[in-house]
Amino acid sequence: MLFFGGVAGTLTGGRIADRTGAVRTVQAGTALAIPALVALRVAPGPGTALLAAMATGMAINIPFSVLVKLGQDYLPTRPGTAAGVTLGLAVSIGGLAAPGLGAIADTWGIAAVFSVLCLVPLPGLLLAAFLPEIRPTSPRDARHQGRSA
């Protein structure tokens, strides 16, 4: 269900970004992740947990592809670097956090890990508040900026 929610979130995030802008989409998706994670944490039974997993998958994936595109907009002459940094950084931070989450699970149980995960979007939401919205440039403008830089 998390996977299916992720597919829906990726598609939804693109549609929202087309209408409201990339920065607002990142902010909205990150904000939606908090109640979705809380719902997953407090889900009373398997049926509700499956629905909460789908909502969580959707919420955490709304900003995902939009962040890659936003990074490319911020670095128009270096789209590969922007994609590598946005995706690579996300995966690396997740990999670095995994042993800590495992230690929390070993000490306090799985429920404690889900409680900690409810807090993870908060720093992202705070940082997203400072992202400037930029106008997308045409590929021709990006090439011209690259020559003058």
Short mmCIF file of N, CA and C in Angstrom, two decimals:
data_model
loop_
_atom_site.label_atom_id
_atom_site.label_comp_id
_atom_site.label_asym_id
_atom_site.label_seq_id
_atom_site.Cartn_x
_atom_site.Cartn_y
_atom_site.Cartn_z
N MET A 1 0.82 -1.18 0.00
CA MET A 1 0.00 0.00 0.00
C MET A 1 0.87 1.25 0.00
N LEU A 2 2.00 1.17 0.69
CA LEU A 2 2.94 2.30 0.69
C LEU A 2 3.42 2.59 -0.73
N PHE A 3 3.71 1.52 -1.47
CA PHE A 3 4.16 1.66 -2.86
C PHE A 3 3.08 2.28 -3.73
N PHE A 4 1.85 1.79 -3.63
CA PHE A 4 0.77 2.34 -4.44
C PHE A 4 0.49 3.80 -4.09
N GLY A 5 0.56 4.11 -2.81
CA GLY A 5 0.43 5.50 -2.39
C GLY A 5 1.55 6.35 -2.95
N GLY A 6 2.75 5.78 -3.03
CA GLY A 6 3.89 6.50 -3.60
C GLY A 6 3.69 6.85 -5.06
N VAL A 7 3.13 5.90 -5.81
CA VAL A 7 2.83 6.16 -7.22
C VAL A 7 1.82 7.30 -7.33
N ALA A 8 0.77 7.22 -6.55
CA ALA A 8 -0.25 8.26 -6.57
C ALA A 8 0.33 9.61 -6.14
N GLY A 9 1.20 9.60 -5.14
CA GLY A 9 1.81 10.83 -4.66
C GLY A 9 2.71 11.47 -5.69
N THR A 10 3.47 10.66 -6.40
CA THR A 10 4.36 11.19 -7.44
C THR A 10 3.55 11.87 -8.54
N LEU A 11 2.51 11.20 -9.00
CA LEU A 11 1.66 11.78 -10.04
C LEU A 11 0.93 13.03 -9.54
N THR A 12 0.42 12.95 -8.33
CA THR A 12 -0.29 14.08 -7.75
C THR A 12 0.64 15.28 -7.54
N GLY A 13 1.84 15.01 -7.07
CA GLY A 13 2.80 16.09 -6.85
C GLY A 13 3.10 16.86 -8.12
N GLY A 14 3.25 16.16 -9.23
CA GLY A 14 3.50 16.84 -10.50
C GLY A 14 2.34 17.71 -10.91
N ARG A 15 1.13 17.21 -10.73
CA ARG A 15 -0.07 18.00 -11.10
C ARG A 15 -0.20 19.23 -10.20
N ILE A 16 0.05 19.06 -8.92
CA ILE A 16 -0.04 20.20 -8.00
C ILE A 16 1.03 21.23 -8.34
N ALA A 17 2.24 20.78 -8.63
CA ALA A 17 3.33 21.70 -8.96
C ALA A 17 3.02 22.49 -10.22
N ASP A 18 2.38 21.85 -11.19
CA ASP A 18 2.01 22.57 -12.41
C ASP A 18 1.01 23.69 -12.11
N ARG A 19 0.20 23.51 -11.09
CA ARG A 19 -0.83 24.50 -10.79
C ARG A 19 -0.39 25.55 -9.77
N THR A 20 0.37 25.13 -8.76
CA THR A 20 0.68 26.05 -7.65
C THR A 20 2.15 26.41 -7.54
N GLY A 21 3.01 25.71 -8.26
CA GLY A 21 4.45 25.97 -8.16
C GLY A 21 5.15 24.89 -7.35
N ALA A 22 6.42 24.74 -7.63
CA ALA A 22 7.20 23.66 -7.01
C ALA A 22 7.39 23.86 -5.52
N VAL A 23 7.70 25.08 -5.11
CA VAL A 23 7.97 25.31 -3.68
C VAL A 23 6.72 25.06 -2.84
N ARG A 24 5.59 25.54 -3.30
CA ARG A 24 4.35 25.31 -2.54
C ARG A 24 4.01 23.82 -2.48
N THR A 25 4.33 23.10 -3.54
CA THR A 25 4.07 21.66 -3.56
C THR A 25 4.96 20.94 -2.55
N VAL A 26 6.22 21.32 -2.50
CA VAL A 26 7.14 20.72 -1.53
C VAL A 26 6.66 21.01 -0.11
N GLN A 27 6.26 22.24 0.13
CA GLN A 27 5.78 22.62 1.46
C GLN A 27 4.50 21.85 1.82
N ALA A 28 3.56 21.77 0.89
CA ALA A 28 2.30 21.08 1.15
C ALA A 28 2.51 19.58 1.37
N GLY A 29 3.32 18.95 0.51
CA GLY A 29 3.57 17.52 0.66
C GLY A 29 4.26 17.19 1.97
N THR A 30 5.22 18.03 2.35
CA THR A 30 5.93 17.80 3.61
C THR A 30 4.99 18.00 4.79
N ALA A 31 4.13 19.00 4.72
CA ALA A 31 3.16 19.23 5.79
C ALA A 31 2.16 18.07 5.89
N LEU A 32 1.73 17.54 4.75
CA LEU A 32 0.79 16.41 4.75
C LEU A 32 1.42 15.13 5.29
N ALA A 33 2.73 15.02 5.18
CA ALA A 33 3.40 13.81 5.67
C ALA A 33 3.26 13.65 7.18
N ILE A 34 3.21 14.76 7.90
CA ILE A 34 3.14 14.68 9.37
C ILE A 34 1.85 14.00 9.84
N PRO A 35 0.66 14.48 9.45
CA PRO A 35 -0.54 13.76 9.91
C PRO A 35 -0.65 12.35 9.32
N ALA A 36 -0.12 12.14 8.12
CA ALA A 36 -0.17 10.79 7.53
C ALA A 36 0.68 9.82 8.36
N LEU A 37 1.86 10.27 8.78
CA LEU A 37 2.71 9.42 9.61
C LEU A 37 2.09 9.18 10.99
N VAL A 38 1.46 10.21 11.53
CA VAL A 38 0.78 10.03 12.82
C VAL A 38 -0.36 9.03 12.66
N ALA A 39 -1.12 9.12 11.57
CA ALA A 39 -2.20 8.16 11.33
C ALA A 39 -1.66 6.74 11.21
N LEU A 40 -0.52 6.60 10.55
CA LEU A 40 0.09 5.27 10.44
C LEU A 40 0.53 4.77 11.82
N ARG A 41 1.01 5.66 12.64
CA ARG A 41 1.48 5.29 13.98
C ARG A 41 0.33 4.84 14.89
N VAL A 42 -0.82 5.51 14.78
CA VAL A 42 -1.92 5.23 15.71
C VAL A 42 -3.00 4.33 15.12
N ALA A 43 -2.80 3.85 13.91
CA ALA A 43 -3.80 3.00 13.25
C ALA A 43 -4.13 1.80 14.16
N PRO A 44 -5.42 1.61 14.47
CA PRO A 44 -5.78 0.57 15.44
C PRO A 44 -5.77 -0.85 14.90
N GLY A 45 -5.91 -1.04 13.61
CA GLY A 45 -5.98 -2.40 13.10
C GLY A 45 -5.37 -2.51 11.71
N PRO A 46 -5.31 -3.72 11.18
CA PRO A 46 -4.66 -3.92 9.89
C PRO A 46 -5.32 -3.14 8.74
N GLY A 47 -6.64 -3.06 8.72
CA GLY A 47 -7.32 -2.33 7.65
C GLY A 47 -6.99 -0.85 7.67
N THR A 48 -7.05 -0.28 8.86
CA THR A 48 -6.72 1.15 8.98
C THR A 48 -5.25 1.38 8.71
N ALA A 49 -4.42 0.45 9.12
CA ALA A 49 -2.98 0.59 8.88
C ALA A 49 -2.68 0.59 7.38
N LEU A 50 -3.41 -0.25 6.62
CA LEU A 50 -3.20 -0.27 5.17
C LEU A 50 -3.61 1.06 4.53
N LEU A 51 -4.73 1.60 4.97
CA LEU A 51 -5.17 2.90 4.45
C LEU A 51 -4.18 4.00 4.86
N ALA A 52 -3.71 3.95 6.09
CA ALA A 52 -2.73 4.95 6.56
C ALA A 52 -1.42 4.80 5.80
N ALA A 53 -1.03 3.56 5.48
CA ALA A 53 0.20 3.35 4.71
C ALA A 53 0.06 3.95 3.32
N MET A 54 -1.12 3.81 2.72
CA MET A 54 -1.33 4.40 1.41
C MET A 54 -1.27 5.92 1.49
N ALA A 55 -1.91 6.51 2.50
CA ALA A 55 -1.88 7.96 2.68
C ALA A 55 -0.46 8.44 2.95
N THR A 56 0.29 7.69 3.73
CA THR A 56 1.68 8.06 4.03
C THR A 56 2.53 7.98 2.77
N GLY A 57 2.37 6.91 2.01
CA GLY A 57 3.12 6.79 0.76
C GLY A 57 2.82 7.93 -0.18
N MET A 58 1.57 8.32 -0.24
CA MET A 58 1.19 9.43 -1.11
C MET A 58 1.80 10.74 -0.61
N ALA A 59 1.65 11.02 0.67
CA ALA A 59 2.14 12.29 1.22
C ALA A 59 3.66 12.43 1.09
N ILE A 60 4.40 11.37 1.39
CA ILE A 60 5.85 11.52 1.35
C ILE A 60 6.39 11.55 -0.08
N ASN A 61 5.58 11.13 -1.05
CA ASN A 61 6.04 11.16 -2.43
C ASN A 61 5.53 12.37 -3.22
N ILE A 62 4.63 13.15 -2.68
CA ILE A 62 4.18 14.36 -3.37
C ILE A 62 5.38 15.26 -3.68
N PRO A 63 6.25 15.56 -2.71
CA PRO A 63 7.35 16.48 -3.03
C PRO A 63 8.57 15.81 -3.67
N PHE A 64 8.60 14.49 -3.77
CA PHE A 64 9.84 13.81 -4.15
C PHE A 64 10.35 14.21 -5.53
N SER A 65 9.58 13.95 -6.57
CA SER A 65 10.05 14.29 -7.92
C SER A 65 10.09 15.79 -8.13
N VAL A 66 9.21 16.51 -7.43
CA VAL A 66 9.20 17.97 -7.53
C VAL A 66 10.51 18.54 -6.99
N LEU A 67 11.06 17.93 -5.94
CA LEU A 67 12.36 18.39 -5.42
C LEU A 67 13.48 18.21 -6.43
N VAL A 68 13.44 17.13 -7.19
CA VAL A 68 14.46 16.92 -8.23
C VAL A 68 14.36 18.02 -9.27
N LYS A 69 13.14 18.29 -9.72
CA LYS A 69 12.93 19.35 -10.72
C LYS A 69 13.31 20.71 -10.16
N LEU A 70 12.98 20.97 -8.91
CA LEU A 70 13.31 22.24 -8.29
C LEU A 70 14.83 22.41 -8.20
N GLY A 71 15.52 21.35 -7.85
CA GLY A 71 16.98 21.40 -7.83
C GLY A 71 17.55 21.72 -9.21
N GLN A 72 16.95 21.16 -10.24
CA GLN A 72 17.39 21.45 -11.60
C GLN A 72 17.08 22.89 -11.99
N ASP A 73 15.99 23.44 -11.49
CA ASP A 73 15.68 24.85 -11.74
C ASP A 73 16.67 25.76 -11.03
N TYR A 74 17.10 25.37 -9.83
CA TYR A 74 18.08 26.17 -9.09
C TYR A 74 19.46 26.11 -9.75
N LEU A 75 19.77 25.00 -10.40
CA LEU A 75 21.06 24.83 -11.09
C LEU A 75 20.80 24.50 -12.56
N PRO A 76 20.31 25.46 -13.35
CA PRO A 76 19.89 25.15 -14.72
C PRO A 76 21.01 24.67 -15.64
N THR A 77 22.24 25.02 -15.36
CA THR A 77 23.33 24.57 -16.22
C THR A 77 23.94 23.25 -15.75
N ARG A 78 23.45 22.73 -14.62
CA ARG A 78 23.97 21.48 -14.06
C ARG A 78 22.83 20.56 -13.62
N PRO A 79 21.96 20.15 -14.55
CA PRO A 79 20.80 19.32 -14.14
C PRO A 79 21.21 17.97 -13.58
N GLY A 80 22.28 17.38 -14.09
CA GLY A 80 22.73 16.09 -13.57
C GLY A 80 23.25 16.21 -12.15
N THR A 81 23.99 17.26 -11.88
CA THR A 81 24.49 17.49 -10.53
C THR A 81 23.33 17.74 -9.58
N ALA A 82 22.36 18.54 -10.02
CA ALA A 82 21.20 18.83 -9.18
C ALA A 82 20.43 17.55 -8.84
N ALA A 83 20.21 16.71 -9.82
CA ALA A 83 19.49 15.46 -9.58
C ALA A 83 20.29 14.54 -8.67
N GLY A 84 21.60 14.48 -8.90
CA GLY A 84 22.45 13.64 -8.06
C GLY A 84 22.46 14.09 -6.61
N VAL A 85 22.51 15.40 -6.41
CA VAL A 85 22.52 15.92 -5.05
C VAL A 85 21.17 15.68 -4.37
N THR A 86 20.07 15.98 -5.06
CA THR A 86 18.77 15.82 -4.41
C THR A 86 18.46 14.36 -4.11
N LEU A 87 18.69 13.48 -5.06
CA LEU A 87 18.41 12.06 -4.83
C LEU A 87 19.48 11.42 -3.96
N GLY A 88 20.74 11.71 -4.26
CA GLY A 88 21.84 11.11 -3.51
C GLY A 88 21.84 11.51 -2.05
N LEU A 89 21.56 12.77 -1.80
CA LEU A 89 21.52 13.24 -0.42
C LEU A 89 20.38 12.58 0.35
N ALA A 90 19.23 12.47 -0.27
CA ALA A 90 18.08 11.84 0.40
C ALA A 90 18.37 10.38 0.74
N VAL A 91 18.91 9.66 -0.20
CA VAL A 91 19.22 8.24 0.03
C VAL A 91 20.32 8.08 1.07
N SER A 92 21.33 8.94 1.00
CA SER A 92 22.45 8.86 1.96
C SER A 92 22.00 9.16 3.38
N ILE A 93 21.19 10.19 3.55
CA ILE A 93 20.71 10.52 4.89
C ILE A 93 19.84 9.38 5.44
N GLY A 94 19.01 8.80 4.57
CA GLY A 94 18.21 7.65 5.00
C GLY A 94 19.08 6.49 5.43
N GLY A 95 20.15 6.24 4.68
CA GLY A 95 21.07 5.16 5.04
C GLY A 95 21.80 5.42 6.34
N LEU A 96 22.15 6.68 6.57
CA LEU A 96 22.83 7.02 7.82
C LEU A 96 21.88 6.93 9.02
N ALA A 97 20.60 7.22 8.80
CA ALA A 97 19.64 7.19 9.90
C ALA A 97 19.18 5.77 10.25
N ALA A 98 19.26 4.85 9.31
CA ALA A 98 18.73 3.49 9.53
C ALA A 98 19.31 2.79 10.77
N PRO A 99 20.62 2.83 11.00
CA PRO A 99 21.12 2.17 12.22
C PRO A 99 20.58 2.80 13.51
N GLY A 100 20.39 4.10 13.50
CA GLY A 100 19.82 4.76 14.67
C GLY A 100 18.38 4.33 14.91
N LEU A 101 17.62 4.22 13.83
CA LEU A 101 16.24 3.75 13.97
C LEU A 101 16.21 2.29 14.43
N GLY A 102 17.16 1.50 13.96
CA GLY A 102 17.27 0.11 14.41
C GLY A 102 17.59 0.03 15.90
N ALA A 103 18.47 0.92 16.36
CA ALA A 103 18.81 0.94 17.79
C ALA A 103 17.59 1.34 18.63
N ILE A 104 16.82 2.30 18.12
CA ILE A 104 15.60 2.70 18.84
C ILE A 104 14.63 1.51 18.89
N ALA A 105 14.48 0.79 17.78
CA ALA A 105 13.60 -0.38 17.76
C ALA A 105 14.08 -1.45 18.73
N ASP A 106 15.38 -1.68 18.79
CA ASP A 106 15.91 -2.69 19.71
C ASP A 106 15.68 -2.31 21.16
N THR A 107 15.77 -1.01 21.46
CA THR A 107 15.65 -0.56 22.84
C THR A 107 14.21 -0.35 23.28
N TRP A 108 13.41 0.34 22.44
CA TRP A 108 12.06 0.72 22.85
C TRP A 108 10.95 0.10 22.03
N GLY A 109 11.27 -0.58 20.94
CA GLY A 109 10.25 -1.24 20.14
C GLY A 109 9.92 -0.49 18.84
N ILE A 110 9.20 -1.19 17.98
CA ILE A 110 8.84 -0.65 16.67
C ILE A 110 7.96 0.59 16.79
N ALA A 111 7.06 0.60 17.76
CA ALA A 111 6.16 1.76 17.93
C ALA A 111 6.96 3.03 18.17
N ALA A 112 8.06 2.91 18.89
CA ALA A 112 8.91 4.09 19.14
C ALA A 112 9.53 4.61 17.85
N VAL A 113 9.88 3.71 16.95
CA VAL A 113 10.45 4.13 15.66
C VAL A 113 9.40 4.91 14.89
N PHE A 114 8.16 4.42 14.87
CA PHE A 114 7.11 5.14 14.17
C PHE A 114 6.85 6.50 14.81
N SER A 115 6.98 6.59 16.12
CA SER A 115 6.83 7.89 16.79
C SER A 115 7.93 8.85 16.37
N VAL A 116 9.15 8.37 16.28
CA VAL A 116 10.27 9.22 15.83
C VAL A 116 10.05 9.64 14.38
N LEU A 117 9.59 8.72 13.54
CA LEU A 117 9.37 9.04 12.13
C LEU A 117 8.32 10.13 11.95
N CYS A 118 7.40 10.26 12.89
CA CYS A 118 6.39 11.33 12.81
C CYS A 118 7.05 12.71 12.89
N LEU A 119 8.22 12.79 13.51
CA LEU A 119 8.93 14.06 13.67
C LEU A 119 9.88 14.38 12.53
N VAL A 120 10.22 13.40 11.73
CA VAL A 120 11.22 13.58 10.67
C VAL A 120 10.86 14.69 9.68
N PRO A 121 9.60 14.86 9.27
CA PRO A 121 9.30 15.93 8.31
C PRO A 121 9.44 17.35 8.86
N LEU A 122 9.48 17.52 10.17
CA LEU A 122 9.50 18.86 10.75
C LEU A 122 10.70 19.71 10.29
N PRO A 123 11.93 19.20 10.34
CA PRO A 123 13.05 20.02 9.84
C PRO A 123 12.91 20.33 8.35
N GLY A 124 12.41 19.37 7.58
CA GLY A 124 12.19 19.61 6.15
C GLY A 124 11.16 20.69 5.91
N LEU A 125 10.12 20.70 6.71
CA LEU A 125 9.09 21.72 6.58
C LEU A 125 9.65 23.09 6.93
N LEU A 126 10.46 23.14 7.97
CA LEU A 126 11.10 24.40 8.35
C LEU A 126 12.02 24.91 7.24
N LEU A 127 12.84 24.04 6.70
CA LEU A 127 13.75 24.43 5.62
C LEU A 127 13.00 24.81 4.35
N ALA A 128 11.91 24.13 4.06
CA ALA A 128 11.13 24.42 2.86
C ALA A 128 10.52 25.81 2.92
N ALA A 129 10.33 26.34 4.11
CA ALA A 129 9.78 27.69 4.25
C ALA A 129 10.72 28.74 3.67
N PHE A 130 11.99 28.41 3.55
CA PHE A 130 12.98 29.37 3.05
C PHE A 130 13.33 29.18 1.58
N LEU A 131 12.70 28.22 0.91
CA LEU A 131 13.00 28.00 -0.51
C LEU A 131 12.40 29.12 -1.36
N PRO A 132 13.21 29.73 -2.20
CA PRO A 132 12.64 30.75 -3.09
C PRO A 132 11.97 30.10 -4.29
N GLU A 133 10.83 30.64 -4.68
CA GLU A 133 10.16 30.18 -5.90
C GLU A 133 10.87 30.86 -7.06
N ILE A 134 11.24 30.09 -8.05
CA ILE A 134 11.93 30.68 -9.20
C ILE A 134 11.14 30.40 -10.46
N ARG A 135 11.32 31.29 -11.42
CA ARG A 135 10.69 31.09 -12.73
C ARG A 135 11.54 30.12 -13.50
N PRO A 136 10.93 29.11 -14.08
CA PRO A 136 11.70 28.19 -14.92
C PRO A 136 12.27 28.94 -16.12
N THR A 137 13.49 28.58 -16.49
CA THR A 137 14.12 29.18 -17.66
C THR A 137 14.05 28.20 -18.81
N SER A 138 14.13 28.73 -20.01
CA SER A 138 14.15 27.86 -21.17
C SER A 138 15.54 27.24 -21.28
N PRO A 139 15.68 26.11 -21.98
CA PRO A 139 17.00 25.50 -22.15
C PRO A 139 17.99 26.47 -22.80
N ARG A 140 17.50 27.30 -23.71
CA ARG A 140 18.38 28.27 -24.37
C ARG A 140 18.93 29.28 -23.35
N ASP A 141 18.07 29.77 -22.45
CA ASP A 141 18.52 30.70 -21.42
C ASP A 141 19.52 30.04 -20.49
N ALA A 142 19.29 28.77 -20.16
CA ALA A 142 20.21 28.05 -19.26
C ALA A 142 21.57 27.91 -19.91
N ARG A 143 21.61 27.61 -21.21
CA ARG A 143 22.91 27.49 -21.89
C ARG A 143 23.61 28.84 -21.91
N HIS A 144 22.87 29.91 -22.16
CA HIS A 144 23.46 31.24 -22.17
C HIS A 144 24.02 31.61 -20.80
N GLN A 145 23.29 31.29 -19.73
CA GLN A 145 23.78 31.57 -18.38
C GLN A 145 25.04 30.79 -18.09
N GLY A 146 25.13 29.57 -18.60
CA GLY A 146 26.32 28.75 -18.39
C GLY A 146 27.55 29.36 -19.04
N ARG A 147 27.42 30.00 -20.18
CA ARG A 147 28.56 30.61 -20.86
C ARG A 147 29.04 31.86 -20.15
N SER A 148 28.10 32.61 -19.56
CA SER A 148 28.50 33.85 -18.92
C SER A 148 29.00 33.65 -17.50
N ALA A 149 28.76 32.48 -16.95
CA ALA A 149 29.17 32.23 -15.56
C ALA A 149 30.63 31.89 -15.46
#
